Coordinates of C-alpha atoms and ligand atoms in Angstrom, one line a residue:
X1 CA -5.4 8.4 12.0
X2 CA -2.3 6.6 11.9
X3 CA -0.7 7.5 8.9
X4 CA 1.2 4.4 6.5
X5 CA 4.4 4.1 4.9
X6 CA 4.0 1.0 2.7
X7 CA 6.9 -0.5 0.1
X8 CA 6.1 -2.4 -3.0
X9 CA 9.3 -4.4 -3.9
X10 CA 7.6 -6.1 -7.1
X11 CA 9.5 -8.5 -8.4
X12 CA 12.5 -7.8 -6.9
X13 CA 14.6 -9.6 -4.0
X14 CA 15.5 -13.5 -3.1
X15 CA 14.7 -14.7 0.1
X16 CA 18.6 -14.3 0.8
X17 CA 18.5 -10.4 -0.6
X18 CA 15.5 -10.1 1.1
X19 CA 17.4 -11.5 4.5
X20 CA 20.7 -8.7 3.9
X21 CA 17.4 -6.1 3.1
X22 CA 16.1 -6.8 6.1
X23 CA 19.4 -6.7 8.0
X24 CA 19.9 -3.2 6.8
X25 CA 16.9 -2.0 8.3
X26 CA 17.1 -3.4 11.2
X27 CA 20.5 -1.9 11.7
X28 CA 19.0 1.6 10.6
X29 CA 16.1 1.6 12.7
X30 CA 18.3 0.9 15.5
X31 CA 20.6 3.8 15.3
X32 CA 17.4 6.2 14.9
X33 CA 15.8 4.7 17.7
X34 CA 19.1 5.2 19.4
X35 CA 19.4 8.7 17.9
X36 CA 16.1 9.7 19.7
X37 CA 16.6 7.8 22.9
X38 CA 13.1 5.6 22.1
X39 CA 12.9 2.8 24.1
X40 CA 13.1 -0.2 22.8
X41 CA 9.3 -1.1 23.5
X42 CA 8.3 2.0 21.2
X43 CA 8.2 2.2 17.5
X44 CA 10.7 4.6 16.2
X45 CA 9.0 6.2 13.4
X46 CA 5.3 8.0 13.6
X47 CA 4.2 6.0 11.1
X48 CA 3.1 1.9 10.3
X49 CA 5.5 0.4 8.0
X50 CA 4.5 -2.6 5.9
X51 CA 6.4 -3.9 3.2
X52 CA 4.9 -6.0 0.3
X53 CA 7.2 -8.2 -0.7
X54 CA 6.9 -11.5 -3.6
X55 CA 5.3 -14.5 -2.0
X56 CA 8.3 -16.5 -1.6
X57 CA 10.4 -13.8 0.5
X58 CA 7.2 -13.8 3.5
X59 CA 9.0 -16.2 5.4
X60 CA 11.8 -14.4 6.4
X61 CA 9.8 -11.0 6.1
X62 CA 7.9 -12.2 9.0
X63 CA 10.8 -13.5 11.4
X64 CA 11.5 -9.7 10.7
X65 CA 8.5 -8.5 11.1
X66 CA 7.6 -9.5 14.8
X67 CA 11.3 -7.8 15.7
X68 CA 11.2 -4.7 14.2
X69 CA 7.3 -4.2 14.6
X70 CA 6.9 -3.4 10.9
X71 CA 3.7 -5.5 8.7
X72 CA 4.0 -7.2 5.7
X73 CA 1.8 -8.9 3.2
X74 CA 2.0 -10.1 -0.6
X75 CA 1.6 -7.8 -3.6
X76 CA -1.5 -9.9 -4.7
X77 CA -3.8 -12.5 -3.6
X78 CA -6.7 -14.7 -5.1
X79 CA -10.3 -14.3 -3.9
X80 CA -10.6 -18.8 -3.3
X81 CA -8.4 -20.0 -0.2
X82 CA -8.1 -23.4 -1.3
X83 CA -8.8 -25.2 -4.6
X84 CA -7.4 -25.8 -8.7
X85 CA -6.3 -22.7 -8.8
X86 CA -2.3 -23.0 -9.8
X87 CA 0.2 -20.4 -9.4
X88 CA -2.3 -18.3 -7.3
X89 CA -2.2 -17.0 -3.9
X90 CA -4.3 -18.0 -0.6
X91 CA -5.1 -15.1 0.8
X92 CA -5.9 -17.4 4.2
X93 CA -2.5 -19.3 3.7
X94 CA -0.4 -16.0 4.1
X95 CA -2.7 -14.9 7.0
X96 CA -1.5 -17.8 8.8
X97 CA 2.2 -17.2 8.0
X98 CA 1.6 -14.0 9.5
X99 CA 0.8 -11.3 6.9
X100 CA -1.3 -8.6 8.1
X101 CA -2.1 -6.6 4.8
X102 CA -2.6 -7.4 1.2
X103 CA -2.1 -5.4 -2.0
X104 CA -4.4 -5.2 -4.4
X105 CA -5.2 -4.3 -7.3
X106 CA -2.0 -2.3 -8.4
X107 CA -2.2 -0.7 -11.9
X108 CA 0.3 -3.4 -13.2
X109 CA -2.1 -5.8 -12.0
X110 CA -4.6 -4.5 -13.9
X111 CA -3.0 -3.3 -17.4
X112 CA -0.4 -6.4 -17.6
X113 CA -2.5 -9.1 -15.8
X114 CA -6.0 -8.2 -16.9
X115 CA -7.8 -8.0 -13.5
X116 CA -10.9 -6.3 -13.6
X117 CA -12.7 -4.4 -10.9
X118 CA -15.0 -7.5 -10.3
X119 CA -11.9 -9.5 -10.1
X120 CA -10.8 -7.0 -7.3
X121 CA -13.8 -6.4 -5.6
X122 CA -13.8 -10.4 -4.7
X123 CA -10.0 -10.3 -3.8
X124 CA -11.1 -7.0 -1.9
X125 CA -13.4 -9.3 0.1
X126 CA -11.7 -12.1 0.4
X127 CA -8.6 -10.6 2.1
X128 CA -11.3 -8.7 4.8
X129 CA -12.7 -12.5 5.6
X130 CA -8.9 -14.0 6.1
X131 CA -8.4 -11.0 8.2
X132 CA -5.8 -9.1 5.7
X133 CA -5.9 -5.4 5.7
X134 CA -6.4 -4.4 1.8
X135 CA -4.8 -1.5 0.5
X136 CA -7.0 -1.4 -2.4
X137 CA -4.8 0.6 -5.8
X138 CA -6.9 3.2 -7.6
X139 CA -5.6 5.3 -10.5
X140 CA -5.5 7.0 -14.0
X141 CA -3.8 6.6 -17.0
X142 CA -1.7 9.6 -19.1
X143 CA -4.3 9.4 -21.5
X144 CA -7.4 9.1 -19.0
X145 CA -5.7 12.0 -17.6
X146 CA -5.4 13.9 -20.4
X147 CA -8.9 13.3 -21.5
X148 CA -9.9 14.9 -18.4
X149 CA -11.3 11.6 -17.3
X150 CA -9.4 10.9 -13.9
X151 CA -12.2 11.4 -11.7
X152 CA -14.7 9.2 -13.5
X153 CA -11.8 6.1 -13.9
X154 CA -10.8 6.4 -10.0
X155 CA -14.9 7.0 -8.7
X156 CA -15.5 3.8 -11.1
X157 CA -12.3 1.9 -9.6
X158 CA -13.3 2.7 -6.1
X159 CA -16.8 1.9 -6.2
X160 CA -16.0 -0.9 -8.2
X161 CA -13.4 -2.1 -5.3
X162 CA -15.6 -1.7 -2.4
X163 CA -18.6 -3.2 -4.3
X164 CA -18.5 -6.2 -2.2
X165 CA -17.7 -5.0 1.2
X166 CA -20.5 -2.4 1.5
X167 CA -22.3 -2.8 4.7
X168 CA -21.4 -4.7 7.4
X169 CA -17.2 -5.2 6.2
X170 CA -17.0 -1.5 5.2
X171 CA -18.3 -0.4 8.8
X172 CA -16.4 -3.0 10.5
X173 CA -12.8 -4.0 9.1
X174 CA -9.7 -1.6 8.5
X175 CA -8.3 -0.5 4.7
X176 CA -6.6 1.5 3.0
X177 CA -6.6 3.1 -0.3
X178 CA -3.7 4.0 -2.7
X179 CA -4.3 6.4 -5.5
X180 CA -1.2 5.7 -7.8
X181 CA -1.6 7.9 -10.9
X182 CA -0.2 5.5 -13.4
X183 CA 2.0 7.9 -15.5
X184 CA 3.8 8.2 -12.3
X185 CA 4.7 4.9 -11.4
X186 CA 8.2 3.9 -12.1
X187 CA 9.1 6.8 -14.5
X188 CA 10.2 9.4 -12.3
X189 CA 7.1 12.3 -12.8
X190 CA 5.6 13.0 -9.5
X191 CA 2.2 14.2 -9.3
X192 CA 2.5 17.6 -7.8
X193 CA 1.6 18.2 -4.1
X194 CA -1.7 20.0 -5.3
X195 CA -2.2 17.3 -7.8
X196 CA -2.5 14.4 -5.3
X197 CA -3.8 16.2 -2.7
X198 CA -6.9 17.4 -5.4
X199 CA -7.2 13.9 -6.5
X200 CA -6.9 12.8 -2.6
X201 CA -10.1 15.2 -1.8
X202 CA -11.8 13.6 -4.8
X203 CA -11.2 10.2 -3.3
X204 CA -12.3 11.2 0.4
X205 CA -15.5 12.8 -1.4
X206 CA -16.7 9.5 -3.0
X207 CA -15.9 7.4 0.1
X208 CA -18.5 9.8 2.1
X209 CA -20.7 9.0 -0.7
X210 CA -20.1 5.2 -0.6
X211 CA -19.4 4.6 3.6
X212 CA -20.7 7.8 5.3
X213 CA -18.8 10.5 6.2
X214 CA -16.8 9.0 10.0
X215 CA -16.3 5.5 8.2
X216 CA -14.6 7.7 5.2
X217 CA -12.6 10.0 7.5
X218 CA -11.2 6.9 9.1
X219 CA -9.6 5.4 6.0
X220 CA -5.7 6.2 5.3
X221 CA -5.2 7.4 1.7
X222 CA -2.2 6.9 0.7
X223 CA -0.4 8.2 -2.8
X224 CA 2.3 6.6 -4.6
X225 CA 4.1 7.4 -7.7
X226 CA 7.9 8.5 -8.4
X227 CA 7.8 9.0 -4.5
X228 CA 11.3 9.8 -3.4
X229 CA 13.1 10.9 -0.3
X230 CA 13.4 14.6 -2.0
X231 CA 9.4 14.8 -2.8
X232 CA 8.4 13.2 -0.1
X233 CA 8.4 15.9 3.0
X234 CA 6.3 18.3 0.9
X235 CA 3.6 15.4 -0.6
X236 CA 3.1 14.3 2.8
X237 CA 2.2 17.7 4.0
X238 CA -0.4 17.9 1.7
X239 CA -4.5 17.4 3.4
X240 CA -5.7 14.3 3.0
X241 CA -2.4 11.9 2.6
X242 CA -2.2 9.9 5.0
X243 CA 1.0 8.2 3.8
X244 CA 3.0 6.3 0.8
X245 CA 3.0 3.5 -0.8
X246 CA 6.6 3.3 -2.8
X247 CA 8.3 1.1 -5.4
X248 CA 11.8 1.6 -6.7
X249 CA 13.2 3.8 -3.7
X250 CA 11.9 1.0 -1.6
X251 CA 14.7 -1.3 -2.5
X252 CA 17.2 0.8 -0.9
X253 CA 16.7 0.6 2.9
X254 CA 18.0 4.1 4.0
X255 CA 15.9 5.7 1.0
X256 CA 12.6 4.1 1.8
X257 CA 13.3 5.1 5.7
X258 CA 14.1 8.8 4.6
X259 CA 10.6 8.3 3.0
X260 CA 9.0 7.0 6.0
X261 CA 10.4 10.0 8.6
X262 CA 8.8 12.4 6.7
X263 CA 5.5 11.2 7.9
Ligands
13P1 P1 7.5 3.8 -8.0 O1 7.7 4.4 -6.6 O2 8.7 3.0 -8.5 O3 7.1 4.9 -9.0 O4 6.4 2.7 -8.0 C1 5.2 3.1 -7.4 C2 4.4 1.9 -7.2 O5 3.9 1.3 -8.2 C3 4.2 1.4 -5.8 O6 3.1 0.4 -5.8

């Protein structure tokens, strides 16, 4: 499978940022693809690149998007395209400005924003009908961890996410998971390479269970958490992840293409 470097900006970047981002990476991609003699025709790195950014940076994501080849999408969306719903996000809307992918259900998400797994299982399914790859977020707490409760937490998130979907969606339609252990996120503690990749086996186990075993072999997992161009070589030689999905060293362009060479 093709493996997935995704970044999650958060809240981070105006459009004009975004635009000097953007810039950057064009300029950096160019040189490897230079470097490597790639013609122009042929992606540079082995791996898709998407980048999630806020909703009101999409616009110029995308004019970047169809020239560099790289996917985008928004960190969140609601499960209702159209309606009196204000302040949320139309997951049909931003399929039409040209996002291919949709994040959901990241731990912040869930612990600052309340969203519970039914809450995700509908988003889950309403980014599949607009056409918007989810990359579905899946992951335990220190103290789930420490309670020795990780496996139940992220088998309850994931068959809580795909709740929906089982059956003809699941069989049919690409996604993606990310297990993002949340003591990891944003404090600089990177699960170990056998940690993720135990916790990555675990995952591909219960999507046998839930999708049979070719649908479950087919789905990227990806891990995220602390995930930096110094961990990254060695976590992405680990069975079973099939890529990143990266916050903070995301906002530096040269960082979060580091990250992505390594897959
Ligand atoms: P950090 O890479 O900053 O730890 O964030 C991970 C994350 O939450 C990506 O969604």
């Amino acid at each position: 499978m093709r493996k997935i470097c995704a970044a999650n900006w958060k809240l981070n970047f105006s459009p004009d940022e975004a635009r000097r981002y953007f810039v950057e990476w064009s300029e950096l991609v160019g040189t490897i693809q230079q470097a490597r003699q790639t013609p122009e025709q042929t992606a540079p790195l082995n791996c898709d690149v998407v980048f999630f950014t806020p909703a009101y940076d999409l616009p110029v994501a995308v004019e970047f998007a169809v020239k560099n080849g790289f996917q985008i999408g928004p960190q969140n969306i609601y499960f209702v395209n159209s309606g009196a719903f204000t302040g949320e996000i139309s997951p049909q809307a931003v399929r039409a400005l040209g996002a291919e992918v949709a994040l959901i259900g990241h731990s912040e998400r869930r612990t600052l924003f309340g969203e519970t797994d039914e809450a995700i299982a509908k988003k889950v399914k309403a980014s599949m009908s607009a056409d918007l790859m989810p990359i579905l977020c899946v992951g335990e707490s220190l103290a789930e961890r420490e309670s020795n409760q990780t496996k139940d937490i992220v088998g309850r998130q994931l068959r809580g996410g795909l709740e929906l979907i089982i059956g003809d969606f699941a069989q049919s339609r690409r996604f993606t998971i990310a297990y993002e252990p949340v003591w990891a996120i944003g404090t600089g503690k990177v699960a170990t390479p056998a940690q993720a990749s135990d916790m990555h086996a675990e995952i591909r186990t219960e999507l046998e269970t839930l999708l049979g075993k070719k649908r479950a072999h087919e789905i990227p997992i990806l891990y995220g958490g602390s995930v930096k161009p110094e961990n990254a070589r060695e976590l992405a030689s680990q069975a079973n992840i099939d890529g990143f999905l990266v916050g903070g060293a995301s906002l530096k362009p040269k960082d979060f293409l580091a990250i992505a060479a390594t897959l």
